[in-house]
mmCIF file of C-alpha atoms and ligand atoms in Angstrom:
data_model
loop_
_atom_site.group_PDB
_atom_site.id
_atom_site.type_symbol
_atom_site.label_atom_id
_atom_site.label_comp_id
_atom_site.label_asym_id
_atom_site.label_seq_id
_atom_site.Cartn_x
_atom_site.Cartn_y
_atom_site.Cartn_z
ATOM 1 C CA MET A 1 28.645 95.252 77.187
ATOM 2 C CA SER A 2 27.007 98.231 75.300
ATOM 3 C CA THR A 3 27.323 101.808 76.478
ATOM 4 C CA THR A 4 24.779 104.594 76.087
ATOM 5 C CA ILE A 5 27.228 107.297 76.808
ATOM 6 C CA THR A 6 27.186 109.994 73.869
ATOM 7 C CA ALA A 7 30.575 111.014 72.804
ATOM 8 C CA ASP A 8 31.681 114.088 70.844
ATOM 9 C CA LYS A 9 32.752 113.573 67.123
ATOM 10 C CA LYS A 10 36.163 115.198 67.227
ATOM 11 C CA VAL A 11 37.127 117.540 64.602
ATOM 12 C CA VAL A 12 40.023 115.807 62.465
ATOM 13 C CA GLU A 13 40.729 118.718 60.212
ATOM 14 C CA ILE A 14 39.492 122.189 59.028
ATOM 15 C CA HIS A 15 39.800 122.342 55.576
ATOM 16 C CA HIS A 16 40.202 125.320 53.340
ATOM 17 C CA TYR A 17 38.976 125.334 49.612
ATOM 18 C CA GLY A 18 41.279 123.453 47.418
ATOM 19 C CA SER A 19 40.670 125.410 44.083
ATOM 20 C CA ARG A 20 38.690 128.315 42.828
ATOM 21 C CA HIS A 21 37.172 127.922 39.416
ATOM 22 C CA TRP A 22 34.213 128.956 37.251
ATOM 23 C CA VAL A 23 31.535 126.200 36.242
ATOM 24 C CA GLY A 24 30.464 127.202 32.830
ATOM 25 C CA ASP A 25 30.113 131.226 32.920
ATOM 26 C CA GLY A 26 27.622 131.264 35.630
ATOM 27 C CA PHE A 27 28.921 129.646 38.732
ATOM 28 C CA PRO A 28 32.357 130.886 40.426
ATOM 29 C CA VAL A 29 33.104 128.144 42.745
ATOM 30 C CA ARG A 30 35.397 127.299 45.552
ATOM 31 C CA ASN A 31 35.762 123.332 45.729
ATOM 32 C CA LEU A 32 35.995 121.999 49.225
ATOM 33 C CA ILE A 33 35.368 118.032 48.629
ATOM 34 C CA PRO A 34 37.469 116.404 47.147
ATOM 35 C CA GLY A 35 39.851 119.401 47.427
ATOM 36 C CA ASN A 36 43.041 119.130 49.429
ATOM 37 C CA THR A 37 43.067 116.016 51.483
ATOM 38 C CA VAL A 38 39.343 115.412 51.941
ATOM 39 C CA GLY A 39 39.423 112.785 49.258
ATOM 40 C CA GLU A 40 36.956 110.062 49.778
ATOM 41 C CA GLN A 41 36.730 110.396 53.573
ATOM 42 C CA LEU A 42 33.487 111.876 53.487
ATOM 43 C CA SER A 43 31.788 109.247 51.780
ATOM 44 C CA PRO A 44 28.830 109.311 50.456
ATOM 45 C CA PHE A 45 29.647 112.995 49.665
ATOM 46 C CA LEU A 46 31.862 113.099 46.599
ATOM 47 C CA LEU A 47 32.098 116.764 45.924
ATOM 48 C CA LEU A 48 31.183 120.100 47.544
ATOM 49 C CA ASP A 49 31.292 123.410 45.342
ATOM 50 C CA TYR A 50 30.604 126.667 46.997
ATOM 51 C CA ALA A 51 29.325 129.085 44.483
ATOM 52 C CA GLY A 52 29.623 132.703 45.088
ATOM 53 C CA PRO A 53 28.479 134.791 46.964
ATOM 54 C CA GLU A 54 28.999 136.955 43.736
ATOM 55 C CA LYS A 55 27.275 139.900 42.189
ATOM 56 C CA PHE A 56 25.923 139.335 38.628
ATOM 57 C CA ASP A 57 25.133 142.241 36.414
ATOM 58 C CA PRO A 58 21.927 142.365 34.507
ATOM 59 C CA THR A 59 21.908 140.497 31.051
ATOM 60 C CA ASP A 60 19.682 139.172 28.490
ATOM 61 C CA SER A 61 21.767 136.137 28.008
ATOM 62 C CA PRO A 62 21.605 133.992 31.060
ATOM 63 C CA ARG A 63 24.865 132.635 32.297
ATOM 64 C CA GLY A 64 25.353 128.879 33.466
ATOM 65 C CA VAL A 65 26.583 125.706 32.401
ATOM 66 C CA GLY A 66 25.341 124.137 29.061
ATOM 67 C CA GLU A 67 24.564 120.465 28.018
ATOM 68 C CA HIS A 68 26.562 118.058 30.053
ATOM 69 C CA PRO A 69 26.236 114.370 31.297
ATOM 70 C CA HIS A 70 26.443 112.696 34.716
ATOM 71 C CA ARG A 71 26.149 108.929 35.721
ATOM 72 C CA GLY A 72 26.481 107.030 38.876
ATOM 73 C CA PHE A 73 25.468 109.623 41.749
ATOM 74 C CA GLU A 74 23.289 112.345 42.635
ATOM 75 C CA THR A 75 23.466 116.038 42.371
ATOM 76 C CA VAL A 76 22.117 118.305 45.099
ATOM 77 C CA THR A 77 21.822 122.008 44.472
ATOM 78 C CA ILE A 78 20.948 124.316 47.431
ATOM 79 C CA VAL A 79 20.336 128.062 46.612
ATOM 80 C CA TYR A 80 20.760 130.634 49.089
ATOM 81 C CA ASP A 81 20.562 133.741 46.803
ATOM 82 C CA GLY A 82 19.699 133.754 43.173
ATOM 83 C CA VAL A 83 17.568 131.428 40.775
ATOM 84 C CA VAL A 84 18.636 128.367 39.112
ATOM 85 C CA ALA A 85 16.718 126.919 35.972
ATOM 86 C CA HIS A 86 17.478 123.287 35.042
ATOM 87 C CA ARG A 87 16.418 120.875 32.388
ATOM 88 C CA ASP A 88 17.396 117.471 31.553
ATOM 89 C CA SER A 89 17.294 114.682 28.976
ATOM 90 C CA THR A 90 14.474 112.839 30.740
ATOM 91 C CA GLY A 91 12.176 115.857 30.221
ATOM 92 C CA ASN A 92 12.431 117.038 33.826
ATOM 93 C CA GLY A 93 13.121 120.539 34.464
ATOM 94 C CA GLY A 94 12.448 123.153 37.110
ATOM 95 C CA VAL A 95 13.255 126.606 38.797
ATOM 96 C CA ILE A 96 14.704 126.895 42.305
ATOM 97 C CA GLY A 97 15.350 130.186 44.302
ATOM 98 C CA PRO A 98 16.396 130.881 47.866
ATOM 99 C CA GLY A 99 15.730 128.233 50.373
ATOM 100 C CA ASP A 100 14.865 125.735 47.608
ATOM 101 C CA VAL A 101 16.942 122.614 46.885
ATOM 102 C CA GLN A 102 17.108 120.509 43.712
ATOM 103 C CA TRP A 103 17.849 116.776 44.442
ATOM 104 C CA MET A 104 18.680 115.308 41.000
ATOM 105 C CA THR A 105 19.469 111.568 40.836
ATOM 106 C CA ALA A 106 21.618 110.967 37.550
ATOM 107 C CA ALA A 107 21.998 107.118 38.306
ATOM 108 C CA SER A 108 22.144 105.410 34.832
ATOM 109 C CA GLY A 109 23.012 108.675 33.080
ATOM 110 C CA ILE A 110 21.209 112.121 32.284
ATOM 111 C CA VAL A 111 22.419 115.057 30.282
ATOM 112 C CA HIS A 112 21.256 118.412 31.622
ATOM 113 C CA GLU A 113 21.930 122.044 31.836
ATOM 114 C CA GLU A 114 21.974 124.595 34.823
ATOM 115 C CA MET A 115 21.529 128.026 34.143
ATOM 116 C CA HIS A 116 20.674 131.434 35.852
ATOM 117 C CA GLU A 117 16.916 131.680 35.400
ATOM 118 C CA LYS A 118 15.948 134.185 32.441
ATOM 119 C CA GLU A 119 14.089 136.799 34.472
ATOM 120 C CA TRP A 120 16.394 136.767 37.394
ATOM 121 C CA ALA A 121 19.369 137.173 35.072
ATOM 122 C CA LYS A 122 17.679 140.237 33.386
ATOM 123 C CA LYS A 123 17.566 141.808 36.957
ATOM 124 C CA GLY A 124 20.960 140.491 38.045
ATOM 125 C CA GLY A 125 21.902 140.408 41.710
ATOM 126 C CA ALA A 126 23.606 138.278 44.401
ATOM 127 C CA PHE A 127 24.045 134.630 43.664
ATOM 128 C CA HIS A 128 25.132 132.178 46.382
ATOM 129 C CA ALA A 129 24.600 128.251 46.305
ATOM 130 C CA ILE A 130 26.003 124.980 47.132
ATOM 131 C CA GLN A 131 26.247 121.990 44.895
ATOM 132 C CA LEU A 132 26.998 118.505 46.385
ATOM 133 C CA TRP A 133 27.501 115.246 44.778
ATOM 134 C CA VAL A 134 26.174 112.336 46.678
ATOM 135 C CA ASN A 135 27.357 109.003 45.713
ATOM 136 C CA LEU A 136 25.081 105.930 44.955
ATOM 137 C CA PRO A 137 25.696 102.494 45.977
ATOM 138 C CA ARG A 138 26.496 99.852 43.222
ATOM 139 C CA SER A 139 23.138 98.564 43.480
ATOM 140 C CA HIS A 140 21.501 101.967 42.243
ATOM 141 C CA LYS A 141 24.311 103.255 40.114
ATOM 142 C CA MET A 142 22.156 102.142 37.030
ATOM 143 C CA SER A 143 18.767 102.773 38.390
ATOM 144 C CA SER A 144 16.431 105.160 36.532
ATOM 145 C CA PRO A 145 17.314 108.856 36.637
ATOM 146 C CA GLY A 146 15.035 110.768 38.969
ATOM 147 C CA TYR A 147 14.327 114.418 40.214
ATOM 148 C CA GLN A 148 13.129 116.034 43.428
ATOM 149 C CA THR A 149 12.323 119.646 43.656
ATOM 150 C CA LEU A 150 12.121 120.406 47.256
ATOM 151 C CA LEU A 151 10.649 123.937 47.579
ATOM 152 C CA LYS A 152 11.419 126.007 50.752
ATOM 153 C CA ALA A 153 7.843 125.494 51.914
ATOM 154 C CA ASP A 154 8.462 121.656 51.843
ATOM 155 C CA ILE A 155 11.473 121.801 54.142
ATOM 156 C CA PRO A 156 10.636 121.943 57.676
ATOM 157 C CA ALA A 157 12.542 124.444 60.043
ATOM 158 C CA VAL A 158 12.866 123.272 63.592
ATOM 159 C CA GLU A 159 13.179 126.383 66.125
ATOM 160 C CA LEU A 160 16.326 125.847 68.237
ATOM 161 C CA GLY A 161 14.723 127.465 71.217
ATOM 162 C CA GLY A 162 15.759 130.486 73.214
ATOM 163 C CA GLY A 163 16.084 132.618 70.136
ATOM 164 C CA ALA A 164 19.150 130.571 69.204
ATOM 165 C CA GLY A 165 18.287 130.161 65.501
ATOM 166 C CA HIS A 166 16.598 127.539 63.405
ATOM 167 C CA LEU A 167 17.551 124.140 61.554
ATOM 168 C CA ARG A 168 16.039 123.362 58.226
ATOM 169 C CA VAL A 169 15.803 119.446 57.579
ATOM 170 C CA ILE A 170 16.661 118.903 53.902
ATOM 171 C CA ALA A 171 17.222 115.215 54.264
ATOM 172 C CA GLY A 172 17.220 112.787 57.301
ATOM 173 C CA GLU A 173 15.580 113.937 60.881
ATOM 174 C CA PHE A 174 16.416 116.235 63.625
ATOM 175 C CA ARG A 175 14.505 116.053 66.986
ATOM 176 C CA GLY A 176 11.940 113.817 65.185
ATOM 177 C CA VAL A 177 11.387 116.164 62.333
ATOM 178 C CA LYS A 178 11.864 114.509 58.945
ATOM 179 C CA GLY A 179 13.314 116.122 55.908
ATOM 180 C CA PRO A 180 11.583 115.660 52.467
ATOM 181 C CA ALA A 181 14.549 114.340 50.468
ATOM 182 C CA LYS A 182 14.560 110.685 49.456
ATOM 183 C CA THR A 183 17.911 109.160 49.637
ATOM 184 C CA PHE A 184 19.207 105.838 48.503
ATOM 185 C CA THR A 185 21.436 105.689 51.657
ATOM 186 C CA PRO A 186 20.916 107.202 55.241
ATOM 187 C CA ILE A 187 21.774 111.094 55.016
ATOM 188 C CA HIS A 188 21.220 113.937 57.232
ATOM 189 C CA LEU A 189 21.567 117.238 55.538
ATOM 190 C CA TYR A 190 20.569 120.430 57.463
ATOM 191 C CA ASP A 191 20.685 124.209 56.691
ATOM 192 C CA VAL A 192 21.228 125.739 60.095
ATOM 193 C CA ARG A 193 21.082 129.543 61.311
ATOM 194 C CA VAL A 194 22.538 130.048 64.559
ATOM 195 C CA LYS A 195 22.831 133.578 66.278
ATOM 196 C CA GLY A 196 26.066 134.851 67.551
ATOM 197 C CA GLY A 197 26.532 133.576 71.261
ATOM 198 C CA SER A 198 24.231 130.755 70.654
ATOM 199 C CA MET A 199 24.793 127.071 69.937
ATOM 200 C CA VAL A 200 23.200 123.922 68.482
ATOM 201 C CA GLU A 201 23.618 120.471 69.502
ATOM 202 C CA ILE A 202 23.026 117.533 66.953
ATOM 203 C CA THR A 203 23.417 113.969 67.280
ATOM 204 C CA VAL A 204 24.131 111.479 64.395
ATOM 205 C CA PRO A 205 25.162 107.827 64.564
ATOM 206 C CA SER A 206 28.942 106.942 65.281
ATOM 207 C CA SER A 207 28.942 105.106 62.055
ATOM 208 C CA PHE A 208 28.290 108.144 59.784
ATOM 209 C CA ASN A 209 30.914 110.480 58.215
ATOM 210 C CA ALA A 210 30.078 114.080 59.131
ATOM 211 C CA ALA A 211 31.323 117.690 58.366
ATOM 212 C CA VAL A 212 30.170 121.286 59.076
ATOM 213 C CA PHE A 213 30.498 123.657 56.352
ATOM 214 C CA VAL A 214 30.443 127.556 57.060
ATOM 215 C CA LEU A 215 28.788 130.042 54.605
ATOM 216 C CA GLN A 216 28.664 133.027 56.780
ATOM 217 C CA GLY A 217 30.109 133.808 60.226
ATOM 218 C CA GLU A 218 32.382 131.853 62.485
ATOM 219 C CA VAL A 219 31.894 128.871 64.632
ATOM 220 C CA SER A 220 33.522 126.367 66.816
ATOM 221 C CA VAL A 221 32.596 122.556 66.353
ATOM 222 C CA ASN A 222 33.010 120.562 69.521
ATOM 223 C CA GLY A 223 35.717 123.062 70.991
ATOM 224 C CA SER A 224 37.791 123.197 67.790
ATOM 225 C CA GLU A 225 39.702 126.214 66.574
ATOM 226 C CA PRO A 226 37.358 128.828 64.828
ATOM 227 C CA VAL A 227 35.963 127.423 61.439
ATOM 228 C CA LYS A 228 35.177 130.599 59.093
ATOM 229 C CA GLU A 229 33.493 131.459 55.939
ATOM 230 C CA ALA A 230 34.199 128.767 53.052
ATOM 231 C CA GLU A 231 35.826 126.420 55.622
ATOM 232 C CA LEU A 232 34.833 122.848 56.107
ATOM 233 C CA ALA A 233 35.303 121.097 59.624
ATOM 234 C CA ARG A 234 35.528 117.356 59.007
ATOM 235 C CA LEU A 235 34.562 115.225 61.910
ATOM 236 C CA ASP A 236 35.771 111.775 63.140
ATOM 237 C CA ARG A 237 33.700 108.906 62.403
ATOM 238 C CA ASN A 238 33.468 107.945 66.013
ATOM 239 C CA GLY A 239 31.233 109.609 68.433
ATOM 240 C CA GLU A 240 27.891 111.105 67.934
ATOM 241 C CA ARG A 241 27.309 114.566 69.191
ATOM 242 C CA ILE A 242 28.129 117.781 67.247
ATOM 243 C CA THR A 243 28.146 120.886 69.109
ATOM 244 C CA ILE A 244 28.248 124.008 67.162
ATOM 245 C CA VAL A 245 28.968 127.300 68.986
ATOM 246 C CA ALA A 246 28.348 130.534 66.923
ATOM 247 C CA ALA A 247 30.746 133.414 67.529
ATOM 248 C CA THR A 248 28.691 135.528 65.094
ATOM 249 C CA ASP A 249 25.424 135.197 63.344
ATOM 250 C CA THR A 250 26.093 132.104 61.084
ATOM 251 C CA ILE A 251 24.928 130.086 58.273
ATOM 252 C CA VAL A 252 26.320 126.630 58.107
ATOM 253 C CA LEU A 253 25.530 123.268 56.227
ATOM 254 C CA VAL A 254 25.697 120.089 58.313
ATOM 255 C CA LEU A 255 26.404 116.864 56.046
ATOM 256 C CA ALA A 256 26.292 113.423 57.745
ATOM 257 C CA GLY A 257 25.997 110.198 56.179
ATOM 258 C CA GLU A 258 26.481 106.387 56.270
ATOM 259 C CA PRO A 259 29.640 105.653 54.295
ATOM 260 C CA ILE A 260 29.239 103.637 51.059
ATOM 261 C CA ASN A 261 32.091 101.184 51.430
ATOM 262 C CA GLU A 262 32.687 100.310 47.882
ATOM 263 C CA PRO A 263 35.527 101.174 45.472
ATOM 264 C CA VAL A 264 35.083 104.756 43.991
ATOM 265 C CA ALA A 265 36.389 105.208 40.269
ATOM 266 C CA ARG A 266 35.667 108.847 38.962
ATOM 267 C CA TYR A 267 36.300 110.492 35.738
ATOM 268 C CA GLY A 268 34.902 113.958 35.247
ATOM 269 C CA PRO A 269 30.965 113.754 35.472
ATOM 270 C CA PHE A 270 30.939 110.098 36.034
ATOM 271 C CA VAL A 271 31.510 108.186 39.417
ATOM 272 C CA MET A 272 31.498 104.575 39.077
ATOM 273 C CA ASN A 273 32.996 101.456 41.073
ATOM 274 C CA THR A 274 35.344 100.347 38.296
ATOM 275 C CA LYS A 275 37.542 101.930 35.565
ATOM 276 C CA ALA A 276 35.723 99.483 32.893
ATOM 277 C CA GLU A 277 32.445 101.059 34.043
ATOM 278 C CA LEU A 278 33.930 104.609 33.457
ATOM 279 C CA VAL A 279 35.042 103.613 29.874
ATOM 280 C CA GLN A 280 31.391 102.182 29.293
ATOM 281 C CA ALA A 281 29.960 105.500 30.711
ATOM 282 C CA VAL A 282 32.158 107.616 28.216
ATOM 283 C CA ASN A 283 31.101 105.124 25.303
ATOM 284 C CA ASP A 284 27.374 105.386 26.393
ATOM 285 C CA TYR A 285 27.409 109.156 26.433
ATOM 286 C CA GLN A 286 29.030 109.644 23.327
ATOM 287 C CA ALA A 287 26.533 107.013 21.598
ATOM 288 C CA GLY A 288 23.751 109.286 22.833
ATOM 289 C CA LYS A 289 22.514 106.752 25.319
ATOM 290 C CA MET A 290 22.293 109.293 28.030
ATOM 291 C CA GLY A 291 19.848 111.258 25.896
ATOM 292 C CA HIS A 292 19.612 114.961 24.619
ATOM 293 C CA LEU A 293 18.191 118.200 25.622
ATOM 294 C CA SER A 294 15.182 118.865 23.371
HETATM 295 MN MN1 LIG B 301 25.547 119.178 36.234
#
């Protein structure tokens, strides 16, 4: 007999960042996935790097991270403050600022650079962003690379009602409103702003892995202990409902997705299914098969 009762997804653990390091000279990050014990428990999400908030002085030499490869997954960059310029070996490129998202599909392989945008760097200012790595299923790891620029205006904001705040649907769906990102496996990705003393209730399928990451403020998730800035509440796969209660004005990122139940082999910027495929990725990169920046 099936049941229609909606159950809470329990918070399994509240994770603090595992390491703090610079990516190139432009991105001071705190790593949440796969830091500490999160490991592969959040498939399809492979990595969450939390950049900033950090104040940068004006400079004529933009900071960032130079030419490097990726294969086998997607990089998703969400900008809260600052401006990022990107270009890659397929000839794609773009500039994203506050509220914008870049969804880059590395798949069979790209080489790219990620820099502070030139004019922004000249003025300097606050920088605040997130980069996620989203795994691809075996059937798409060697697909052609792709690139989606999701501008702020393309990302619908759903008012939560009663002045509680709003939820921007980057990927997936919320209350019937669909996000613009095209994904290879089912994913919900939300940029959520909740006013202190207010709450939001989200429902995702019970088969999905899910987590709530706090960028600003403090929340309780399904009655958990407080989850504070730069902490990640990881939820149990069972259950459907995620209730976020904000103690103060908050910015949170909600990630939920159907797990990819395949072996994960990772080495630096490559994420494949087997060790042999990683060796092939290194060889292909060194042979120039992932291209070059022109
Ligand atoms: Mn990269």
